Short mmCIF file of C-alpha atoms in Angstrom, two decimals:
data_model
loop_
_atom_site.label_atom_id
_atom_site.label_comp_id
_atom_site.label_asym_id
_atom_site.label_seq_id
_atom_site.Cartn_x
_atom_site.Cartn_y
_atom_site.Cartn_z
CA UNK A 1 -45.46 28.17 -2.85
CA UNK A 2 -41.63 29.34 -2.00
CA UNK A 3 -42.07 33.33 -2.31
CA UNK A 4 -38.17 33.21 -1.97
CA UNK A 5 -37.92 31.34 -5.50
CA UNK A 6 -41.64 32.26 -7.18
CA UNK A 7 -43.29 35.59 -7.38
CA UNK A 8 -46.54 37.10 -8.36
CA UNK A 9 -46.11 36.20 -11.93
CA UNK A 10 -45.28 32.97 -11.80
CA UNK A 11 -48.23 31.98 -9.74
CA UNK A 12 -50.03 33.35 -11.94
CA UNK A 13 -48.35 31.24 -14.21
CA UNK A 14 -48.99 28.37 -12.30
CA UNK A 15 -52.72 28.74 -11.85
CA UNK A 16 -53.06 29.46 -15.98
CA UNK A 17 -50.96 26.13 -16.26
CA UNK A 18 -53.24 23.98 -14.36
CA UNK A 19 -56.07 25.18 -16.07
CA UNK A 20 -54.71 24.24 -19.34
CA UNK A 21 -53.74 20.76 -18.17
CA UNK A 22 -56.95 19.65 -16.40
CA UNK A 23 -58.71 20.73 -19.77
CA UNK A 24 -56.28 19.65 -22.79
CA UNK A 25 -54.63 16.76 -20.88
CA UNK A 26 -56.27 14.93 -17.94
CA UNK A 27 -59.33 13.73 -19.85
CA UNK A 28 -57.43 12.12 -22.70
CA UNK A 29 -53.94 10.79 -19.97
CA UNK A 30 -55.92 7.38 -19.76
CA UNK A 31 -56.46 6.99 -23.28
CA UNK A 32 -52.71 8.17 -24.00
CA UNK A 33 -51.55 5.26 -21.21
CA UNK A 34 -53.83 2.56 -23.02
CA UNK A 35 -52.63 2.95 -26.55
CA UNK A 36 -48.71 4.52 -25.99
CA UNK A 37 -49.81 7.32 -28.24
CA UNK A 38 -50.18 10.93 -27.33
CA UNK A 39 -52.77 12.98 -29.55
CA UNK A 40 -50.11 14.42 -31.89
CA UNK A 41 -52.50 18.02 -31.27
CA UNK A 42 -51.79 18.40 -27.88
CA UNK A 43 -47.97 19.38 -29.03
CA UNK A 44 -49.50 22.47 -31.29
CA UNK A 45 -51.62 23.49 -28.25
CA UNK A 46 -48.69 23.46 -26.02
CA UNK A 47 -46.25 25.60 -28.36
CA UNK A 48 -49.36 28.52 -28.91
CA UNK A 49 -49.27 28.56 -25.07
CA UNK A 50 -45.69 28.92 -25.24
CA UNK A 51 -44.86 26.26 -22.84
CA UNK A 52 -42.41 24.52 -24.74
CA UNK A 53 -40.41 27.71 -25.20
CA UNK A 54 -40.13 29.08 -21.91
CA UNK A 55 -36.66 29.05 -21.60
CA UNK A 56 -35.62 29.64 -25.53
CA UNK A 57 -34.64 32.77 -26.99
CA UNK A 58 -37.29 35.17 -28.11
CA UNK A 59 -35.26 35.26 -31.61
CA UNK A 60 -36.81 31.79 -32.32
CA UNK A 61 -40.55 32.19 -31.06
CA UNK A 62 -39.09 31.58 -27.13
CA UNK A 63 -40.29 33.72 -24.09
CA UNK A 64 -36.55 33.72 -22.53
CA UNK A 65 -38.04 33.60 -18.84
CA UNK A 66 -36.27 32.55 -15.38
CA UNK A 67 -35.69 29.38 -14.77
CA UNK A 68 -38.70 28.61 -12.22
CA UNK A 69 -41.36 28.84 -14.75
CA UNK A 70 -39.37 25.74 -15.95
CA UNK A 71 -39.59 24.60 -12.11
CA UNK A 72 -43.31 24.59 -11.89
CA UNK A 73 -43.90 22.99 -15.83
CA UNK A 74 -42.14 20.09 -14.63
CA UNK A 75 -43.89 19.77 -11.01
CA UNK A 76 -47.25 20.42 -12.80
CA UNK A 77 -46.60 18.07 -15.59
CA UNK A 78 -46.24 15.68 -12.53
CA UNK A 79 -49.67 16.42 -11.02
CA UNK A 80 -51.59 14.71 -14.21
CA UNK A 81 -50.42 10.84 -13.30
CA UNK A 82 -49.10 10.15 -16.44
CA UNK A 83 -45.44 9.92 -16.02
CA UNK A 84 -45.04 9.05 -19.68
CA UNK A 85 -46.84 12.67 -21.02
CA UNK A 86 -44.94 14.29 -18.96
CA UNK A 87 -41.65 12.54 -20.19
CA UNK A 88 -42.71 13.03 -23.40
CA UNK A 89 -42.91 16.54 -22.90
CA UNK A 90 -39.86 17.67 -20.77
CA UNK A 91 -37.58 14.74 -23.22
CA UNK A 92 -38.34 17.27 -26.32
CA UNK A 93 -37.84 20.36 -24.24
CA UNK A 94 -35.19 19.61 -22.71
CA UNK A 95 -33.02 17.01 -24.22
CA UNK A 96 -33.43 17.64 -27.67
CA UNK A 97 -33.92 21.01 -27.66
CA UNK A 98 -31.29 21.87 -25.21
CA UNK A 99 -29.08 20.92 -27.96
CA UNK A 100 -30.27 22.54 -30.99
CA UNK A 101 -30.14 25.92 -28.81
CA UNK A 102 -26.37 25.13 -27.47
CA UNK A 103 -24.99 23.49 -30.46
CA UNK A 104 -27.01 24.36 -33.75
CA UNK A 105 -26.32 27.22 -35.98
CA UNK A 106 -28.36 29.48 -37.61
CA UNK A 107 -30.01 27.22 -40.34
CA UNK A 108 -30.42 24.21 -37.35
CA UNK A 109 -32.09 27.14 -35.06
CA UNK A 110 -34.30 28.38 -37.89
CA UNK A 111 -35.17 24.97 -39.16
CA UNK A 112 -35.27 22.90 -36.18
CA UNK A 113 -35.50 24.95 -32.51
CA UNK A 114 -38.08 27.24 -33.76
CA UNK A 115 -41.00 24.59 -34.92
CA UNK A 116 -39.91 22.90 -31.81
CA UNK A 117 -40.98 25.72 -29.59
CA UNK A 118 -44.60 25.76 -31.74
CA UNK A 119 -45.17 22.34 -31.43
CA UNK A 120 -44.53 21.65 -35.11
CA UNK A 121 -41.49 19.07 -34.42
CA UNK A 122 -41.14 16.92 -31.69
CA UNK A 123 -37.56 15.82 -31.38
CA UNK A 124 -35.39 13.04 -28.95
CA UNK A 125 -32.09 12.44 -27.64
CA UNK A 126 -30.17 9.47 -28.44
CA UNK A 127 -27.21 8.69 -26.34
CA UNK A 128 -28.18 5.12 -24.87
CA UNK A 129 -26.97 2.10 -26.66
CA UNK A 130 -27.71 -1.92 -26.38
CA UNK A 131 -24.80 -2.73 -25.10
CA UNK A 132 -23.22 0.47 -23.49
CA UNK A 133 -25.74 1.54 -20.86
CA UNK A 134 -24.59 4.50 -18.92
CA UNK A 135 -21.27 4.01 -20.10
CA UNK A 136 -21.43 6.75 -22.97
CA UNK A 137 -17.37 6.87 -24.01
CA UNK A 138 -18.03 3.05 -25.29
CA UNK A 139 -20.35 3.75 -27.49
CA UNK A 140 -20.34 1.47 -30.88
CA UNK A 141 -22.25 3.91 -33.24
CA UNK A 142 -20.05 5.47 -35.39
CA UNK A 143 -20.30 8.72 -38.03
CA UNK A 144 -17.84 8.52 -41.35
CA UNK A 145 -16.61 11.24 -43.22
CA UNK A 146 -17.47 11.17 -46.79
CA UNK A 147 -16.85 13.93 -49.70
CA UNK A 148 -20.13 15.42 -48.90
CA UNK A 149 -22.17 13.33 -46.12
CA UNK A 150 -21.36 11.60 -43.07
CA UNK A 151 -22.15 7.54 -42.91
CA UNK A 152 -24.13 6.62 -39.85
CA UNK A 153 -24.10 3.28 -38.86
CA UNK A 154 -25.43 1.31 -34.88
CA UNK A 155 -28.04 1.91 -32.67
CA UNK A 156 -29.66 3.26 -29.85
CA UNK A 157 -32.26 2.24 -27.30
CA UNK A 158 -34.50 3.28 -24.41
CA UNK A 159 -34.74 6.56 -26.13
CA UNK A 160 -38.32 8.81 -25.20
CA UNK A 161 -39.59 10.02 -28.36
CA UNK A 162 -37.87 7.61 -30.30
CA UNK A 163 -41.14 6.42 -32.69
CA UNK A 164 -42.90 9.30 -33.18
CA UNK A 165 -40.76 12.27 -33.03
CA UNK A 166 -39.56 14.17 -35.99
CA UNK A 167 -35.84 14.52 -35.71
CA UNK A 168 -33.03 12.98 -33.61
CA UNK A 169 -30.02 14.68 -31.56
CA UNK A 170 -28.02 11.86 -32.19
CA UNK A 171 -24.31 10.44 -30.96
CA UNK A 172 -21.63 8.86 -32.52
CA UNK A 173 -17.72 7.92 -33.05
CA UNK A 174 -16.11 9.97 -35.35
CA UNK A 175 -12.84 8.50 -34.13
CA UNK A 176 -13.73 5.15 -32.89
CA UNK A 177 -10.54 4.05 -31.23
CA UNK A 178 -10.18 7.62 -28.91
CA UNK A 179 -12.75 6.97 -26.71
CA UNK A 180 -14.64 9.99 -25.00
CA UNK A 181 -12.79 12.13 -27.45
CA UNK A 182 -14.08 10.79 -30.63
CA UNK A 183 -17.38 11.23 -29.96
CA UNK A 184 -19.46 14.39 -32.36
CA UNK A 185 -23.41 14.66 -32.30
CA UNK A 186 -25.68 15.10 -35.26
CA UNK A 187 -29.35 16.04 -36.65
CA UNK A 188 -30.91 13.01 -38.37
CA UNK A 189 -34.29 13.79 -39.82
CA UNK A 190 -36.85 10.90 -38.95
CA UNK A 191 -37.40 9.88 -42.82
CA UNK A 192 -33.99 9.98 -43.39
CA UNK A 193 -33.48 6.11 -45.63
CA UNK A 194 -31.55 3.37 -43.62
CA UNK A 195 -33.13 4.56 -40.14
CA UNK A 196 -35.66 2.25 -38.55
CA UNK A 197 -37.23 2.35 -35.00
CA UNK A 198 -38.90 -0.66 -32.95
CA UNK A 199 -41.24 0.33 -30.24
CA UNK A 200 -40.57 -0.98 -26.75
CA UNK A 201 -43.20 -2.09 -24.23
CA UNK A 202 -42.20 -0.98 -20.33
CA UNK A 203 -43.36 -1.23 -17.06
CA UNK A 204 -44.23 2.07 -16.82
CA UNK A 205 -44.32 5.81 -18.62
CA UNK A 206 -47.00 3.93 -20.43
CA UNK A 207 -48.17 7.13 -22.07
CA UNK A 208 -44.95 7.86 -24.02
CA UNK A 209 -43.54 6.05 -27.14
CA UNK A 210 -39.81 4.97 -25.91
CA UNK A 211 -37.99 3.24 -28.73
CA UNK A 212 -34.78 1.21 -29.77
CA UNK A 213 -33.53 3.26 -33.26
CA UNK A 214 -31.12 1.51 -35.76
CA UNK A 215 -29.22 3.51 -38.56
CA UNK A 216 -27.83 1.48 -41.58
CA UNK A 217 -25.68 3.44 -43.67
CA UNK A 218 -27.51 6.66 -42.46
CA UNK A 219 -26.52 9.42 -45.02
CA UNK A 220 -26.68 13.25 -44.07
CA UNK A 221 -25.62 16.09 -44.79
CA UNK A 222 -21.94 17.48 -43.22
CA UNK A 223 -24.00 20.44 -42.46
CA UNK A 224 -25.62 18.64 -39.52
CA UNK A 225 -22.85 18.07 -37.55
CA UNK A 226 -23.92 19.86 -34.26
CA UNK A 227 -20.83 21.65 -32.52
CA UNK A 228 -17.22 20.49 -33.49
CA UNK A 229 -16.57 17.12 -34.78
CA UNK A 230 -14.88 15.29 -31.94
CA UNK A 231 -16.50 17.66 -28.74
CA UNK A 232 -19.69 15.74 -28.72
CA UNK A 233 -19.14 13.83 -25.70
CA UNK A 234 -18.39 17.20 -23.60
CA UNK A 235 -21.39 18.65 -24.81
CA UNK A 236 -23.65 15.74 -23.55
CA UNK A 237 -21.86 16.17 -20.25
CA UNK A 238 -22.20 19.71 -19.91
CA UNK A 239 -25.94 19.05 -19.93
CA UNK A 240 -26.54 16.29 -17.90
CA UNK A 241 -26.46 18.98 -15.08
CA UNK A 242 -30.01 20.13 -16.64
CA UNK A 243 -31.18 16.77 -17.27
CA UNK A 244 -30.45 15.67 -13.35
CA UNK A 245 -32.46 18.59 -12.05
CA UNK A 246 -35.22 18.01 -14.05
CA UNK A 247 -35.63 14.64 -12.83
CA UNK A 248 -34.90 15.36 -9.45
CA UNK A 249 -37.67 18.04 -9.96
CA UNK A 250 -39.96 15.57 -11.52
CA UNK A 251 -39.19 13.53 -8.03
CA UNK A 252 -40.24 15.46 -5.51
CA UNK A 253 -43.61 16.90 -7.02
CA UNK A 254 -44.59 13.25 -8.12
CA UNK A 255 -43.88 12.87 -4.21
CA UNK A 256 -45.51 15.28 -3.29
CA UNK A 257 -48.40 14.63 -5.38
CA UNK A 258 -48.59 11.03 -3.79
CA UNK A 259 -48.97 12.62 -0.41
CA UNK A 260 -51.75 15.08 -1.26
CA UNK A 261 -53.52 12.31 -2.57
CA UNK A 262 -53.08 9.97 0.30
CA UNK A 263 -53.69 12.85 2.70
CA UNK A 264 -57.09 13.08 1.35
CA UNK A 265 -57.69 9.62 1.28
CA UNK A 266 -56.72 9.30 4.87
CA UNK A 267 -58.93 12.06 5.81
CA UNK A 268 -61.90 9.97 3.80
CA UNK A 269 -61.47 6.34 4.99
CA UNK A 270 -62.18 5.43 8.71
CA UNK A 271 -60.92 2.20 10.43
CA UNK A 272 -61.84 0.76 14.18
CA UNK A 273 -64.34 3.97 14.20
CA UNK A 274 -61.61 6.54 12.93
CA UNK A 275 -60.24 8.42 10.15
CA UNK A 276 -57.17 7.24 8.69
CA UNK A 277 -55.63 10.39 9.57
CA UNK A 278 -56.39 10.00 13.32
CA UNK A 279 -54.04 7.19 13.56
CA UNK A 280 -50.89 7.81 15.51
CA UNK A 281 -49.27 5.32 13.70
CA UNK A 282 -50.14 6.58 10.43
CA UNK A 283 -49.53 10.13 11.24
CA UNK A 284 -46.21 9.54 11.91
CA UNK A 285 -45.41 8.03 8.85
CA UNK A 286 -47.07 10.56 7.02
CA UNK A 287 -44.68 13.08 8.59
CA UNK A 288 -41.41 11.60 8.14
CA UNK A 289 -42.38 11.07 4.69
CA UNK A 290 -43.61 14.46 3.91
CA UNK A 291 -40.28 15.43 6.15
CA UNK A 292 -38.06 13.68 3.11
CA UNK A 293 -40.19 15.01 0.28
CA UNK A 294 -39.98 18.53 1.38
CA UNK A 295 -35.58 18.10 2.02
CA UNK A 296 -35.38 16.97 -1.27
CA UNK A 297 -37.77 20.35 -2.58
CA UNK A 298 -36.29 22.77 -1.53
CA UNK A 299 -32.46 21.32 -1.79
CA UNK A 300 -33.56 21.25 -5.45
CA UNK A 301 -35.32 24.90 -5.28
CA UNK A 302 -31.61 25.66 -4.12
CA UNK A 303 -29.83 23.91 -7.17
CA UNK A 304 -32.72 25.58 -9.41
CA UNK A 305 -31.29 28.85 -8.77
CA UNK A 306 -28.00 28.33 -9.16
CA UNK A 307 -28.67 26.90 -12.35
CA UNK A 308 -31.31 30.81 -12.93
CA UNK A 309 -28.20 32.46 -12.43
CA UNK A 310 -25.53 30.15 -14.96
CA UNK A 311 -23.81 28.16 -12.61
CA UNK A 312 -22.15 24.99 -13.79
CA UNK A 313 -23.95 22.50 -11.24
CA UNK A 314 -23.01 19.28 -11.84
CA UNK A 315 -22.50 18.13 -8.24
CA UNK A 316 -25.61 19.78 -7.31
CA UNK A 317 -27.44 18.53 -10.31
CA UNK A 318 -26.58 15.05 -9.22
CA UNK A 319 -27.44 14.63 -5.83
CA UNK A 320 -30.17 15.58 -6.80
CA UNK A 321 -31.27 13.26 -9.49
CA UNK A 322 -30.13 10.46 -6.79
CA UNK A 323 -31.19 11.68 -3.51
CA UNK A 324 -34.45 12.61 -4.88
CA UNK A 325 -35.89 10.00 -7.06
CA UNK A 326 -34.89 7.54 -4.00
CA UNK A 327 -37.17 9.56 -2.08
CA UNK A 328 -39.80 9.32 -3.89
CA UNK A 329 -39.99 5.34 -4.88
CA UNK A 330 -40.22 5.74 -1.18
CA UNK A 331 -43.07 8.37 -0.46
CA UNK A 332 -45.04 6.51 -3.19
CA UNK A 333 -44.86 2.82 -1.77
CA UNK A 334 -45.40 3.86 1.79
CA UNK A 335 -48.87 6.31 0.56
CA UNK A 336 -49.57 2.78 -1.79
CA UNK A 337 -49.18 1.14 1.50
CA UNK A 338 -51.92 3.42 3.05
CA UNK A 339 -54.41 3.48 0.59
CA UNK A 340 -53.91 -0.74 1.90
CA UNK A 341 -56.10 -3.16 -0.89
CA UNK A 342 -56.91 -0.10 -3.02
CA UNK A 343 -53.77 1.23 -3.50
CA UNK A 344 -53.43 -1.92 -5.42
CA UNK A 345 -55.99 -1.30 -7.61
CA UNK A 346 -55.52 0.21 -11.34
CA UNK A 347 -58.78 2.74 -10.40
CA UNK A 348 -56.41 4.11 -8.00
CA UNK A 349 -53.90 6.74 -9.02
CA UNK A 350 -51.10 4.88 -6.92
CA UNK A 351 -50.25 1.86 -8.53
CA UNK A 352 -49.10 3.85 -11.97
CA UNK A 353 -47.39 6.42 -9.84
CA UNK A 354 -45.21 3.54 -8.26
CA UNK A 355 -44.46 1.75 -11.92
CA UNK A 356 -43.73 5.75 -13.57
CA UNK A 357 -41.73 6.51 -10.40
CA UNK A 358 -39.19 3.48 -11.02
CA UNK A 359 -37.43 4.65 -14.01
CA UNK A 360 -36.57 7.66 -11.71
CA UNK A 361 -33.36 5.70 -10.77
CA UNK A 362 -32.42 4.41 -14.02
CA UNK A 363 -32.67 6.64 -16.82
CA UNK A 364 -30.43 9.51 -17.22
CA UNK A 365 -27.63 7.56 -15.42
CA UNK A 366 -28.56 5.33 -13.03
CA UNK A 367 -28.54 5.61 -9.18
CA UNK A 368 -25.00 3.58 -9.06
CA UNK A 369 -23.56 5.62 -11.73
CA UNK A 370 -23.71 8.61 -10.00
CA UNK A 371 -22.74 7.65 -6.70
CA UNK A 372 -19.54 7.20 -8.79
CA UNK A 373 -19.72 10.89 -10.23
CA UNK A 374 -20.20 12.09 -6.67
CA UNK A 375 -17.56 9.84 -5.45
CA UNK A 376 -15.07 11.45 -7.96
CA UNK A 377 -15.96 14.69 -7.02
CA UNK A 378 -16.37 14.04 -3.11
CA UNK A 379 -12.69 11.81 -2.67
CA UNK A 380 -11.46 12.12 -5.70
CA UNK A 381 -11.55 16.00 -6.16
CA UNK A 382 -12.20 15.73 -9.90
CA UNK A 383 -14.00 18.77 -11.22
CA UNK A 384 -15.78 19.50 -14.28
CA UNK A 385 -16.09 22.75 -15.96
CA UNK A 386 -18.44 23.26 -18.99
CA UNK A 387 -17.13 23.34 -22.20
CA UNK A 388 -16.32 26.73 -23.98
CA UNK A 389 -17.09 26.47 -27.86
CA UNK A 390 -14.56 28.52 -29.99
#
């Protein structure tokens, strides 16, 4: 552990953590992957832990801690081989949740953010649409004004959480023809009449229920508007430097996870006479890939604090996202590769770590899209500052 970033407490932390997981999670991860549903109890057992408030205000049942007990809840969350629990999890924390603390008021925070931190909701975030992609400004959804309730009409997909959770961040054009500018998010209850969700089948995150949602004249309340009407799309953006670190978080400890299994495989498994590990060949590999895995770690330790102490890190955020879910489709095919036959196999913990690990570079902007972002920042000098609510 990084004694610069993690002290006494949050080892502690850490050690209570992995308790909790090997006994409330990792017997019932390969049912979970089997049957794409998650034992709706384990949520309840997670909020009287506190887990799923460690960064929310005490006001609402939160613990209000640093940032790095966030840190090592993602990289533990990695350590269980189910990349779809752990997506589950971190997707309600902090996607949906993020929002309900930034842009709900008091009667969205009482209602919504607090039985979220308990376990009692499980929310989503839906952004993606059919035919957008990563290219949020053109979305087709759109939100009416009526006397007393907006109108939602269009759909999302590829949303985590999208079947079973409770409530949806949700958003849409209030001005369709203005582009980024006419977009405002809402709170859409799951029971809510005219909203329907179809279950997707993947290639991987097997565990978690990932969705495509329609609305059909969606009626709710005005009072769920989240934020201003017409800011939406600057508050998804102002997050998305949250939702990068996380997954360049989840990155490197699913990469580094990879590599403490394969270590000990190596150590196990003899060929011509020797251990695995005794290989020159091998060795080497194992080094430059632990080399990349542990760049990537502690370049995202760095971006972690910046982030503890309320810097706007978009850059940051990003190259990390892209830098280090590259890195680890890589760590994980090259341990698959030296675990040889049997990495092949489904008994073996690698081939589902290579199918979870794939999305890395897809969802929550894809590996192309922000070589763009970086490109605007890096030759273009474009900057982005984080929106300041009145």
């Amino acid at each position: 552990m990084n004694n610069k970033y993690f002290n006494e407490e949050h080892k502690l932390f850490r050690d209570s953590l992995k308790d909790f997981l090997q006994k409330e999670v990792v017997p019932f991860v390969d049912d979970w992957e089997r049957t794409g549903t998650i034992d709706r109890g384990i949520w309840k057992k997670f909020g009287e832990m506190g887990y799923l408030g460690l960064a929310y205000p005490e006001t609402y049942g939160g613990l209000d801690l640093d940032f790095f007990y966030t840190v090592i809840l993602l990289e533990e969350l990695q350590k269980i081989n189910s990349g779809g629990f752990a997506a589950a999890i971190w997707a309600h924390v902090y996607l949906a949740m993020t929002h309900l603390n930034a842009e709900g008021d008091e009667r969205i925070k009482n209602e919504y953010l607090a039985p979220s931190i308990m376990g009692d909701k499980i929310g989503c975030l839906c952004i993606t649409e059919p035919f957008g992609g990563s290219d949020v400004a053109g979305m087709r959804s759109t939100a009416v004004k009526m006397e007393d309730h907006y109108l939602i009409n269009g759909s999302k997909t590829f949303i985590t959480n999208g079947f079973y959770s409770d409530y949806m961040i949700v958003s849409a054009k209030t001005i369709p023809d203005q582009g980024n500018k006419g977009i405002s998010i809402f709170l859409i209850e799951r029971d809510t009449p005219g909203v329907t969700a179809t279950k997707l089948d993947k290639l991987g995150w097997r565990a978690s229920d990932t969705a495509e949602i329609a609305f059909d004249n969606v009626k709710i309340p005005l009072e769920n508007l989240m934020g201003e009407e017409n800011k939406g799309f600057s508050y998804l953006m102002q997050h998305f430097d949250l939702e990068r670190l996380v997954m360049g978080i989840n990155a490197h400890a699913r990469a580094e996870h990879a590599l403490e299994y394969t270590l000990e495989y190596m150590k196990e498994r003899t060929a011509f006479g020797k251990s695995l590990d005794s290989l020159q060949a091998l060795r080497h590999t194992m080094v430059e890939l632990t080399s990349e895995m542990e760049v990537c770690k502690n370049y995202n330790y760095s971006v972690a604090e910046q982030l503890n102490q309320g810097v706007y890190s978009v850059k940051e955020a990003t190259i990390s996202k892209y830098r280090s879910t590259k890195m680890a489709d890589t760590v994980i095919d090259g341990c698959l590769q030296m675990l040889g036959g049997y990495g092949y196999m489904e008994e073996y913990p690698l081939a589902r770590m290579l199918r979870d690990s794939r999305l890395g570079r897809i969802g929550g902007g894809t590996s192309e899209i922000l070589q763009e972002i970086l490109a605007k920042i890096m030759i273009d000098n474009k900057s982005f500052a984080p929106v300041v609510q009145d």
